[in-house]
Amino acid sequence: MDDTTQLVRAASKCGLTMEEFDLAIEILGRPLTKVELGLFSAMWSEHCSYKSSKIHLGKFPTDGPQVIEGPGENAGVVDIGDGDAVVFKMESHNHPSFIEPYQGAATGVGGILRDIFTMGARPVASLNLLRFGSQDNARTKYLLDGVVSGIAGYGNCIGVPTIGGELSFNKSFNGNCLVNVFNLGVVKIEKIFLGKAEGVGNPVIYAGSATGRDGIHGATMASEEFSEATEAKRPTVQVGDPFTEKLLLEACLELFKTDYIVGIQDMGAAGMTSSSFEMAGRAGTGVEINLDKVPRREEGMTPYEIMLSESQERMLLVCRPGTEEAVKGIFTKWGLCSEVIGEVTGDGQVRLTENGKIVADVPALRLAQMAPHFSRLSLPPLNIEEVQTFTRVPAPENYCKTLQTLLASPNICSRQWVYRQYDHMVRTDTVVKPGSDASVIRIKSSGKGIAMSVDCNSRYCYIDPYMGGMQAVAEATRNVACSGAKPLAITDCLNFGSPENPEVMWRFINSIEGISKACLKLDTPVVSGNVSFYNQTGETPIYPTPAIGAVGLLADSSKAVTQFFATEGDIIILLGATFDEIGGSEYLSVIHGQERGGPPGVNLAKELALQKLMIALADERLVNSMHDISDGGVGVALAESAFSSENPGILGFDVSFTTELSPDRFLFSESQARAVASCRPDLAGKIIEMAKKNGTPARMVGEVTFKKVNIRVNSIDLVTTNIDELLQPWKEALGSYMSR
């Protein structure tokens, strides 16, 4: 077998098509070396190149007066005034977490932290969005336990609080769990660093952990569907060390106080390959690297292994000439290895040498930014009309039992089993802890608050991806507004099945269009994000999950509002209008076993009006609580408002509604642009008047009680009980499942 045949076979194993292999040869004007084959296969993988999504991502609005850095850098940066900025991004670690849940989730957290502090920011808060298969699937409990332990193990050790997130279960995730991790950091605007290899002759420095053989071809693995051979891919999962990451974080932040650094990037997917090519590509320069000088922890590593290793806790830096020893001294102080391994060149090539011989010589820009881009075939599913129609369902015989069943269902019940494993108070900046609509931290130096939430209804996006995409943005920003914060911008993590499936691409494209429309109307540009394709096993893709992370600003963190009722006798106000919309709802799924029917419509003008109203109510300190109405409808939202973590089982509610809808449609509709608020009795009239001027429907519907719960519709008592009867099934469901 000749060398060319061997390379062709190797290219196929690495995920390169014949067309891509031929293009690589055309770019170089000669046959590829084995090392170069590895470089092309990693950088042109779906995970690194976005070759099936890039032409569609351009539809996102990415600009605004608040945007300092948009997509293209390691993370997005948004101005929050007074010389401060927030840096944030969301990433996926889906495939590694399904193969090895603890390390997959842990290294996902480590990777997103490095994306933030490589920009010069100190990470201050983490969130996550998790999806698992049905609870009767044999692997679900194992994956959930491992993933939560991995997130907790890494985040708690490094000292960055995990302050919120979202968790859902659905059988479409039986073969592919989703682990999306979000982090936000704070930085002074003049101290933002970018991932560019600028300045010909500037030294290139490797810093952090030594390179090993873990994670080789991790990016390629993340660009493939799962199969029966998935377990054999464990060696492609990286191994993390949060204690080393903590040292790396502090060393980098100390380094950023100097003027030594020109550019910096973490070694994430594709390891040193992506960092070197992307930094040179962004700057229009080249880089020459002597692989003999790369610190390594295993004997006999080849150039191929060194460049494709995804060992964790590593950075690539470009510094100013003459500062090399000072830079290395800082890393030595923190117990980390560092080494000058090369320099920036002006010829646009990334050139790798070993033992004085060139083992790879590839144009940086062509490899980093000019991968082949595909306009994949997109077709609506053949059964889309059937999916968007549901059959008539009978009204509940017992509304109290129905509400209890909903509250104990996997997608609504308490997440305390999850977040009690996270340290959400480290750094003492957490104002609103996990469990409310949005989590809030304060910036001590200014007293400002930053609110954040991650959201997506995967079922909506399966049934109607355009409306589902809009709803994901609307709910994420609404949750932020419920805390009193003004939404500023979003990040995304777009999780879909194989792009080679026309139905998957149809849902992907329509989701993007829905997200884009919502972002434009709500003035929340997309500043960073991630695409994760090939989340499917065999012919079964996951429900599409374009996760949205929204970030908002409170001028005064002391004005932050939670979703929880505060005082007996407070007036309860329903904000927004309820429509006959139970398609795609939790009620239809949990009570009637149907995951179909068009999801609720999104009226972006009404959504914007509601959010502005809630921000004003919080700013004027008129409300004691505000809670978004979403999964389960107003019946569930009222119960959740009474489930305060501070005083559980103490407060209830007595409400009465008048409606032309049937009681079940009214109570369990998931109509958008709605919220439940509570206030002192003397302030209710002012709130109603403000809502009227704002154009948002508002009505007083009842009051906060001591323990008693009563829900009345059209003068008929439908639910009469005490709060403990609702609290217990909600509180115990997830913990009971995990302990069985």
XYZ file of C-alpha atoms in Angstrom:
740
model
C 0.000 0.000 0.000
C 1.558 3.339 -1.045
C 1.713 6.455 1.139
C -1.121 8.233 -0.733
C -3.512 5.334 -0.223
C -2.651 5.232 3.460
C -3.286 8.965 3.788
C -6.641 8.676 1.993
C -7.726 5.964 4.411
C -6.443 7.966 7.362
C -8.291 11.049 6.095
C -11.540 9.089 5.982
C -11.041 7.838 9.538
C -10.398 11.407 10.669
C -13.638 12.653 9.114
C -12.306 14.380 5.980
C -14.264 13.821 2.772
C -12.404 13.116 -0.466
C -13.337 16.593 -1.695
C -11.821 18.151 1.426
C -8.746 15.949 1.133
C -8.266 17.062 -2.481
C -8.777 20.723 -1.519
C -6.124 20.422 1.193
C -3.662 19.118 -1.417
C -4.633 21.972 -3.726
C -4.004 24.544 -0.966
C -0.560 23.144 -0.204
C 0.326 22.386 -3.818
C 1.781 19.037 -2.725
C 0.880 15.868 -0.825
C 0.070 16.243 2.880
C 2.286 14.964 5.644
C 0.604 12.901 8.350
C 0.809 15.857 10.725
C -0.815 18.155 8.175
C -3.581 15.617 7.662
C -4.284 15.814 11.386
C -4.334 19.612 11.287
C -6.824 19.719 8.420
C -9.069 17.027 9.907
C -9.308 18.856 13.231
C -9.726 22.397 11.928
C -12.173 21.362 9.214
C -14.268 19.238 11.541
C -17.832 20.429 12.042
C -17.005 21.266 15.643
C -14.215 23.707 14.737
C -15.150 25.014 11.294
C -18.957 25.371 11.481
C -18.939 24.295 7.852
C -22.655 23.399 7.834
C -23.846 26.366 9.881
C -21.674 29.380 9.103
C -23.735 30.632 6.170
C -26.822 30.715 8.410
C -25.198 32.215 11.516
C -24.657 35.434 9.573
C -28.388 36.148 10.004
C -27.905 36.926 13.689
C -27.893 40.574 14.759
C -24.532 41.073 16.481
C -24.109 44.846 16.823
C -25.308 47.453 19.247
C -23.986 50.383 21.265
C -23.503 48.023 24.224
C -21.423 45.495 22.230
C -17.646 45.739 22.590
C -16.752 42.351 21.094
C -19.156 40.187 19.139
C -18.833 36.683 17.691
C -15.400 35.591 16.479
C -13.401 36.000 19.653
C -13.198 33.586 22.571
C -16.255 35.205 24.174
C -18.559 38.184 23.727
C -18.017 41.447 25.623
C -20.752 43.922 26.600
C -20.371 47.376 28.138
C -22.144 47.860 31.498
C -20.943 51.417 32.128
C -18.392 53.074 34.392
C -15.509 51.466 32.507
C -16.723 47.932 33.290
C -17.723 45.152 30.918
C -19.095 41.631 31.197
C -17.618 38.783 29.177
C -19.802 35.728 28.585
C -20.326 32.681 26.420
C -22.032 29.301 26.365
C -20.431 26.107 25.018
C -21.426 22.467 24.620
C -19.696 19.356 25.922
C -22.346 16.893 24.828
C -20.494 13.989 23.253
C -17.754 13.742 25.903
C -20.377 13.864 28.667
C -22.356 10.989 27.186
C -19.209 8.876 26.934
C -17.719 9.822 30.330
C -20.192 12.032 32.228
C -18.001 13.212 35.107
C -14.949 14.226 33.081
C -17.037 15.352 30.107
C -18.984 17.821 32.230
C -15.983 18.843 34.344
C -13.807 19.687 31.348
C -16.743 21.510 29.778
C -16.742 23.810 32.802
C -12.955 24.177 32.619
C -13.094 25.059 28.932
C -15.749 27.752 29.271
C -13.866 29.298 32.205
C -10.738 29.579 30.061
C -12.769 31.192 27.261
C -13.687 33.917 29.752
C -10.413 34.569 31.547
C -8.401 34.430 28.321
C -10.219 37.696 27.515
C -8.787 39.266 30.674
C -11.931 38.827 32.786
C -12.275 37.160 36.160
C -15.029 34.494 35.956
C -17.702 35.295 38.544
C -20.717 33.070 37.764
C -21.613 29.866 35.949
C -24.899 28.428 34.685
C -25.711 25.228 32.844
C -28.429 23.816 30.626
C -28.828 20.040 30.795
C -30.909 17.559 28.785
C -31.289 13.867 29.546
C -33.402 10.983 28.289
C -36.642 9.805 29.852
C -36.471 8.752 33.481
C -37.327 5.152 32.574
C -34.230 4.937 30.369
C -31.567 2.793 32.059
C -28.704 5.251 31.394
C -30.417 8.508 32.426
C -29.758 8.327 36.168
C -26.085 7.400 35.635
C -25.563 10.305 33.227
C -27.372 12.856 35.387
C -25.449 11.850 38.496
C -22.091 11.937 36.692
C -22.706 15.236 34.918
C -23.892 17.084 38.027
C -20.965 15.668 40.006
C -18.546 16.785 37.279
C -19.935 20.317 37.165
C -19.857 20.549 40.952
C -16.426 18.961 41.274
C -14.774 21.391 38.873
C -16.711 24.573 39.655
C -16.586 24.190 43.440
C -12.852 23.491 43.441
C -11.919 26.455 41.305
C -14.044 28.831 43.358
C -16.501 30.094 40.734
C -20.128 29.907 41.894
C -22.672 27.927 39.873
C -25.782 30.017 40.439
C -28.465 28.586 38.173
C -29.435 26.586 35.140
C -32.094 24.519 33.440
C -32.801 20.775 33.409
C -35.230 18.790 31.244
C -35.913 15.170 30.346
C -37.228 13.724 27.097
C -36.874 10.379 25.369
C -35.287 12.069 22.333
C -32.163 12.513 24.507
C -31.908 8.810 25.434
C -28.907 8.371 23.148
C -27.427 11.885 23.442
C -27.463 13.988 26.587
C -26.787 17.724 26.345
C -24.366 19.503 28.652
C -24.246 23.223 27.856
C -22.133 25.388 30.153
C -22.270 29.173 30.527
C -19.854 31.485 32.280
C -19.709 35.210 32.828
C -16.758 37.325 33.895
C -16.135 40.975 34.705
C -13.324 43.081 33.264
C -12.222 46.686 32.953
C -12.669 47.749 29.339
C -9.052 48.814 28.951
C -7.900 45.372 30.122
C -9.648 43.251 27.476
C -7.295 40.830 25.711
C -7.859 39.256 22.298
C -6.718 36.012 20.702
C -4.418 37.453 18.028
C -0.811 36.575 17.201
C 0.302 40.102 16.317
C 3.789 41.535 15.921
C 6.315 39.786 13.689
C 9.171 38.501 15.827
C 7.135 38.430 19.035
C 7.776 35.284 21.084
C 5.103 32.572 21.408
C 4.824 31.013 24.877
C 3.175 27.801 25.975
C 1.830 27.877 29.567
C -0.102 25.634 31.939
C -0.247 21.857 32.202
C 2.097 19.667 30.194
C 0.698 17.970 27.100
C -0.467 14.363 27.275
C -2.334 11.971 25.014
C -5.816 12.626 26.424
C -8.444 14.104 24.153
C -6.701 13.422 20.821
C -9.319 13.832 18.069
C -11.863 15.136 20.561
C -13.074 17.760 18.063
C -13.482 15.105 15.388
C -15.404 12.858 17.785
C -17.747 15.768 18.562
C -18.472 16.021 14.827
C -19.820 12.485 14.465
C -23.035 10.669 15.256
C -23.021 8.116 18.049
C -23.128 4.401 17.299
C -22.601 1.075 19.061
C -18.857 1.832 19.043
C -19.309 4.951 21.215
C -17.799 3.374 24.341
C -14.525 2.866 22.478
C -14.187 6.663 22.241
C -13.420 7.148 25.942
C -9.758 8.006 25.154
C -10.967 11.071 23.227
C -12.464 12.540 26.422
C -10.182 15.001 28.183
C -9.243 14.773 31.860
C -9.523 17.952 33.897
C -7.723 19.260 36.987
C -9.551 22.197 38.602
C -6.713 22.930 40.995
C -4.317 23.486 38.093
C -6.963 25.601 36.381
C -7.230 27.781 39.483
C -3.473 28.357 39.387
C -3.637 29.103 35.664
C -6.494 31.550 36.214
C -4.639 33.484 38.906
C -1.371 33.466 36.951
C -3.083 34.864 33.852
C -4.930 37.539 35.810
C -1.644 38.607 37.403
C -0.027 38.661 33.970
C -2.846 40.841 32.616
C -1.884 43.564 35.082
C 1.373 43.998 33.156
C 1.914 45.187 29.597
C 3.693 41.989 28.550
C 0.884 40.266 26.641
C -0.008 40.922 22.995
C -2.471 38.049 22.486
C -3.680 34.946 24.307
C -5.935 31.971 23.671
C -6.742 28.783 25.520
C -6.037 25.403 23.942
C -9.589 24.104 23.646
C -11.038 21.927 20.905
C -8.202 20.721 18.642
C -5.682 21.842 21.268
C -2.575 23.670 20.104
C -3.754 23.359 16.509
C -6.775 25.616 16.957
C -5.023 28.136 19.192
C -2.027 28.630 16.892
C -3.958 28.730 13.617
C -6.813 30.882 14.923
C -4.511 33.424 16.568
C -2.406 33.753 13.436
C -5.467 33.743 11.184
C -7.162 36.596 13.058
C -3.995 38.702 12.908
C -3.076 37.888 9.306
C 0.314 36.627 10.450
C 2.096 33.303 10.753
C 3.622 31.342 13.617
C 6.664 29.129 13.772
C 6.657 26.511 16.551
C 9.471 24.251 17.667
C 7.687 21.127 18.919
C 10.825 19.964 20.754
C 10.155 22.712 23.297
C 6.519 21.854 24.033
C 6.229 20.602 27.645
C 4.849 17.074 27.701
C 4.062 14.512 30.356
C 4.383 11.351 28.272
C 7.379 9.847 26.514
C 7.595 9.355 22.781
C 4.805 11.722 21.755
C 4.720 12.394 18.023
C 4.137 15.823 16.430
C 0.678 14.559 15.423
C -0.186 13.753 19.037
C 1.275 16.996 20.388
C -0.738 19.171 18.019
C -4.046 17.298 18.413
C -3.954 16.617 22.138
C -6.768 18.308 24.035
C -5.082 18.103 27.409
C -6.695 20.660 29.680
C -5.522 23.781 31.499
C -3.206 25.092 28.765
C -2.708 28.498 27.140
C -0.867 29.886 24.139
C 0.445 33.440 24.507
C 2.159 36.018 22.368
C 4.214 38.479 24.404
C 6.432 41.466 23.799
C 10.115 40.849 23.023
C 12.288 40.978 26.101
C 9.496 40.037 28.507
C 9.898 36.260 28.141
C 11.634 35.646 31.451
C 9.241 37.911 33.342
C 6.258 36.062 31.854
C 7.765 32.691 32.693
C 8.544 33.927 36.193
C 4.868 34.602 36.881
C 3.875 31.094 35.800
C 6.716 29.609 37.845
C 5.454 31.524 40.882
C 2.095 29.774 40.480
C 3.693 26.344 40.054
C 3.021 26.073 36.323
C 5.320 25.163 33.486
C 5.885 27.619 30.651
C 8.217 27.684 27.696
C 9.030 29.851 24.705
C 8.161 27.527 21.814
C 8.271 29.837 18.807
C 7.680 33.260 17.341
C 5.275 35.223 15.176
C 6.227 35.379 11.489
C 5.094 37.572 8.654
C 4.529 34.985 5.918
C 1.074 33.787 7.006
C 2.223 30.199 7.548
C 2.023 28.023 10.634
C 5.286 26.119 10.475
C 6.029 23.231 12.827
C 9.488 21.799 13.309
C 10.881 18.804 15.173
C 14.583 17.995 15.477
C 15.297 20.843 13.070
C 13.022 19.421 10.357
C 9.749 20.917 9.105
C 6.873 18.490 9.788
C 4.040 20.819 8.748
C 3.829 24.074 6.814
C 0.256 25.300 6.305
C -1.275 28.736 5.583
C -2.942 29.904 8.793
C -5.831 31.883 7.312
C -6.811 29.189 4.814
C -6.977 26.520 7.472
C -8.533 28.590 10.268
C -11.170 30.577 8.394
C -11.634 29.138 4.916
C -12.878 25.615 5.479
C -15.365 24.418 2.856
C -18.844 25.666 3.739
C -21.895 23.652 2.831
C -25.376 24.806 1.940
C -27.043 21.671 3.229
C -30.372 20.482 1.865
C -33.267 21.661 4.012
C -36.743 20.115 3.876
C -39.692 20.275 6.273
C -40.515 16.951 7.933
C -43.138 14.900 6.118
C -45.193 14.646 9.304
C -44.993 18.318 10.292
C -48.734 18.948 9.926
C -49.490 15.899 12.050
C -46.982 16.999 14.704
C -48.549 20.447 14.861
C -52.050 19.040 15.508
C -53.260 17.468 18.741
C -56.399 15.491 19.430
C -59.110 16.781 21.736
C -58.477 16.007 25.402
C -60.947 15.780 28.299
C -60.891 18.238 31.181
C -59.414 16.938 34.448
C -61.773 15.278 36.890
C -59.652 16.482 39.819
C -57.779 19.742 39.301
C -55.866 19.466 42.574
C -54.487 16.050 41.621
C -53.669 17.304 38.121
C -51.732 20.244 39.528
C -49.867 17.938 41.924
C -48.970 15.619 39.039
C -47.631 18.508 36.989
C -45.593 19.871 39.884
C -43.995 16.442 40.423
C -43.272 15.889 36.713
C -39.589 15.680 35.660
C -39.539 18.996 33.775
C -41.208 21.073 36.510
C -40.253 19.561 39.890
C -37.680 21.129 42.210
C -34.051 21.143 41.032
C -32.754 21.320 44.599
C -31.116 17.881 44.258
C -28.965 19.434 41.521
C -28.075 22.867 42.816
C -27.490 21.870 46.428
C -24.340 20.152 45.083
C -23.073 23.459 43.697
C -21.314 26.142 45.721
C -23.386 29.150 44.707
C -22.177 31.527 47.432
C -18.395 31.418 46.954
C -17.001 34.948 46.353
C -20.049 36.298 48.314
C -21.444 38.164 45.297
C -24.573 36.079 44.718
C -27.692 38.193 45.268
C -30.312 35.794 43.859
C -29.486 32.112 44.321
C -30.587 29.158 42.161
C -34.322 28.506 42.037
C -35.708 31.825 40.831
C -36.332 32.906 37.227
C -32.919 34.522 36.888
C -29.811 34.434 39.023
C -28.178 37.705 40.051
C -24.693 38.677 41.172
C -23.502 42.068 42.340
C -20.390 43.948 41.348
C -19.035 45.158 44.659
C -17.152 48.105 43.228
C -20.251 49.715 41.733
C -23.252 48.097 43.442
C -24.635 47.092 40.064
C -26.265 43.728 39.535
C -25.893 41.297 36.637
C -28.840 38.978 35.994
C -28.579 35.886 33.829
C -30.756 33.009 32.684
C -30.474 30.066 30.269
C -33.592 28.767 28.566
C -35.018 26.708 25.727
C -38.146 24.611 25.275
C -36.899 21.709 23.137
C -40.407 20.398 22.495
C -41.547 23.739 21.061
C -38.519 23.731 18.754
C -39.323 20.229 17.548
C -42.927 21.114 16.753
C -42.343 24.629 15.374
C -38.654 25.646 15.303
C -39.333 29.205 14.151
C -41.719 29.905 17.014
C -39.565 27.844 19.371
C -36.491 29.925 18.531
C -38.364 33.145 19.204
C -39.792 31.739 22.436
C -36.335 30.738 23.713
C -35.114 34.327 23.412
C -38.372 35.724 24.794
C -38.308 33.478 27.869
C -34.608 33.965 28.613
C -34.895 37.749 28.424
C -38.252 37.714 30.280
C -36.651 35.783 33.123
C -33.928 38.414 33.330
C -36.549 41.182 33.303
C -38.473 39.395 36.093
C -35.469 40.103 38.323
C -35.706 43.792 37.417
C -32.723 43.777 35.046
C -32.671 45.234 31.546
C -31.654 42.523 29.042
C -28.462 43.529 27.214
C -27.409 40.674 24.935
C -27.477 36.914 24.512
C -25.192 33.985 23.842
C -26.415 30.757 22.278
C -25.643 27.054 22.125
C -27.380 25.473 19.132
C -27.813 21.723 19.696
C -29.125 19.690 16.758
C -28.870 16.308 15.081
C -26.945 15.566 11.891
C -26.743 18.442 9.399
C -26.769 15.821 6.671
C -30.423 15.201 7.549
C -32.584 17.712 5.578
C -35.231 17.769 8.333
C -32.609 18.657 10.938
C -31.345 21.488 8.754
C -34.886 22.759 8.241
C -35.359 22.999 11.983
C -31.896 24.556 12.408
C -32.511 27.277 9.810
C -35.990 28.087 11.117
C -34.726 28.274 14.698
C -32.065 30.771 13.652
C -34.653 32.903 11.886
C -36.861 32.902 14.989
C -33.951 33.767 17.276
C -32.833 36.568 14.955
C -36.265 38.147 14.792
C -36.640 38.095 18.567
C -33.155 39.522 19.163
C -33.812 42.406 16.791
C -37.116 43.334 18.423
C -35.896 42.908 21.994
C -32.558 44.675 21.319
C -30.472 41.749 22.533
C -27.712 41.098 19.980
C -25.962 37.724 19.797
C -22.399 38.320 21.017
C -21.064 34.758 21.209
C -22.152 31.163 20.835
C -21.627 27.623 19.739
C -23.083 25.076 17.317
C -23.259 21.409 18.274
C -24.354 19.124 15.448
C -24.460 15.334 15.221
C -26.392 14.942 18.451
C -28.072 11.783 17.317
C -27.710 8.038 17.529
C -28.350 6.172 14.300
C -31.340 7.803 12.614
C -32.694 9.350 15.823
C -31.809 13.033 16.354
C -32.436 14.882 19.605
C -35.230 17.398 19.857
C -33.632 20.606 18.554
C -32.391 22.699 21.463
C -31.161 26.190 20.528
C -30.287 27.174 24.086
C -30.237 30.890 24.884
C -28.250 32.552 27.657
C -29.478 36.084 28.389
C -27.619 38.712 30.435
C -29.137 41.859 31.912
C -28.115 44.857 34.009
C -29.515 46.205 37.280
C -28.266 49.696 38.062
C -28.718 48.846 41.750
C -28.361 45.204 42.824
C -30.416 45.862 45.963
C -33.463 46.245 43.707
C -33.268 42.641 42.477
C -36.626 40.822 42.617
C -37.218 37.086 43.032
C -40.166 34.940 42.013
C -41.215 34.155 45.598
C -44.192 35.581 47.481
C -42.955 37.587 50.454
C -45.768 38.603 52.769
C -49.202 37.326 53.746
C -51.882 39.725 52.509
C -49.932 40.922 49.462
C -52.041 41.382 46.341
C -51.423 38.999 43.431
C -51.545 40.530 39.951
C -51.674 38.676 36.631
C -49.733 40.497 33.907
C -50.432 39.655 30.247
C -53.230 37.923 28.379
C -54.029 34.191 28.348
C -55.076 32.477 25.128
C -56.379 29.036 24.174
C -52.867 27.628 23.685
C -52.044 24.207 25.125
C -50.295 22.764 22.066
C -46.787 21.576 22.968
C -47.499 22.161 26.667
C -46.384 20.250 29.749
C -50.061 19.702 30.562
C -50.698 18.038 27.214
C -47.537 15.938 27.523
C -47.694 14.902 31.194
C -51.450 14.520 31.684
C -52.508 13.391 28.216
C -49.352 11.866 26.722
C -49.284 14.058 23.612
C -46.163 15.936 22.478
C -47.747 17.747 19.611
C -49.872 20.734 18.686
C -48.639 24.161 17.693
C -46.797 25.872 20.594
C -47.975 29.255 21.898
C -47.431 32.203 19.626
C -44.890 34.894 20.433
C -45.978 38.506 20.054
C -42.692 40.367 20.345
C -44.314 43.791 20.786
C -46.278 42.509 23.788
C -43.177 40.745 25.078
C -41.127 43.935 24.926
C -43.876 45.917 26.647
C -44.131 43.375 29.494
C -40.379 43.362 30.029
C -40.194 47.160 30.139
C -43.048 47.196 32.638
C -41.384 44.663 34.941
C -38.090 46.558 34.854
C -39.904 49.771 35.830
C -41.831 48.021 38.633
C -38.605 46.709 40.127
C -36.790 50.016 39.744
C -39.545 51.849 41.644
C -39.640 49.059 44.273
C -43.373 48.496 43.687
C -43.351 44.677 43.691
C -42.311 42.008 46.172
C -42.148 39.232 43.573
C -42.414 38.615 39.829
C -42.500 35.202 38.173
C -42.547 34.302 34.507
C -45.450 32.071 33.416
C -44.106 29.260 31.255
C -44.108 25.453 31.633
C -47.368 24.356 33.242
C -49.151 27.695 32.887
C -50.480 30.027 35.557
C -51.471 27.179 37.902
C -47.865 26.008 38.150
C -46.497 29.578 38.264
C -48.632 30.427 41.289
C -47.483 27.315 43.140
C -43.826 27.984 42.304
C -44.215 31.540 43.607
C -45.189 30.070 46.975
C -42.269 27.614 47.141
C -39.779 29.994 48.705
C -36.515 28.376 49.739
C -36.419 30.760 52.720
C -39.905 29.949 54.085
C -41.125 26.744 52.407
C -44.658 25.682 53.240
C -45.553 28.989 54.931
C -47.284 31.070 52.250
C -50.094 30.050 49.922
C -52.493 31.922 47.663
C -56.183 32.542 47.121
C -56.992 33.559 43.540
C -60.098 33.908 41.420
C -60.208 34.151 37.640
C -62.921 35.011 35.155
C -62.363 33.704 31.632
C -64.114 32.641 28.445
C -61.697 29.721 28.140
C -62.384 26.313 29.628
C -60.773 26.079 33.095
C -58.089 23.588 32.010
C -57.131 25.683 28.986
C -56.884 28.777 31.162
C -54.915 27.234 34.039
C -52.444 25.244 31.941
C -52.060 27.389 28.811
C -48.448 28.403 28.211
C -49.271 31.685 26.491
C -46.251 33.950 26.342
C -45.624 37.501 27.606
C -47.163 36.780 31.025
C -46.059 36.959 34.634
C -47.423 36.698 38.168
C -46.512 39.620 40.449
C -47.247 40.389 44.100
C -47.217 43.692 45.931
C -48.389 45.534 49.033
C -52.150 46.264 48.891
C -51.579 50.035 48.775
C -49.435 49.720 45.633
C -51.705 47.525 43.533
C -53.622 50.402 41.979
C -50.448 52.146 40.839
C -49.192 48.939 39.222
C -52.472 48.470 37.343
C -52.287 52.065 36.134
C -48.667 51.678 34.966
C -49.593 48.491 33.112
C -52.508 50.245 31.431
C -50.254 53.050 30.190
C -47.707 50.449 29.054
C -50.336 48.502 27.069
C -49.960 45.326 29.131
C -53.156 43.642 30.379
C -53.141 43.494 34.194
C -55.672 42.491 36.831
C -55.729 41.805 40.538
C -56.638 38.154 40.962
C -56.214 37.440 44.672
C -53.886 37.583 47.624
C -51.046 35.781 49.356
C -52.328 33.653 52.235
C -50.951 31.780 55.225
C -50.650 28.182 53.975
C -54.108 28.046 52.349
C -54.394 27.460 48.582
C -57.526 28.158 46.597
C -57.896 28.505 42.828
C -61.305 29.587 41.595
C -62.294 29.874 37.916
C -65.621 31.413 36.931
C -66.774 31.200 40.571
C -66.060 27.457 40.807
C -63.471 26.213 43.322
C -61.115 23.971 41.349
C -58.210 23.610 43.795
C -58.725 23.843 47.553
C -55.861 22.542 49.669
C -52.882 23.709 51.726
C -49.485 24.598 50.341
C -47.772 21.482 51.763
C -49.932 19.262 49.547
C -48.406 20.986 46.515
C -44.938 21.554 47.931
C -44.146 17.966 48.902
C -44.595 16.266 45.493
C -42.710 19.119 43.820
C -39.868 19.115 46.325
C -39.315 15.357 46.571
C -39.725 14.105 42.997
C -36.176 14.426 41.636
C -34.421 13.345 44.817
C -36.695 10.296 45.082
C -35.933 9.354 41.487
C -32.175 9.605 42.037
C -32.289 7.568 45.254
C -34.294 4.669 43.814
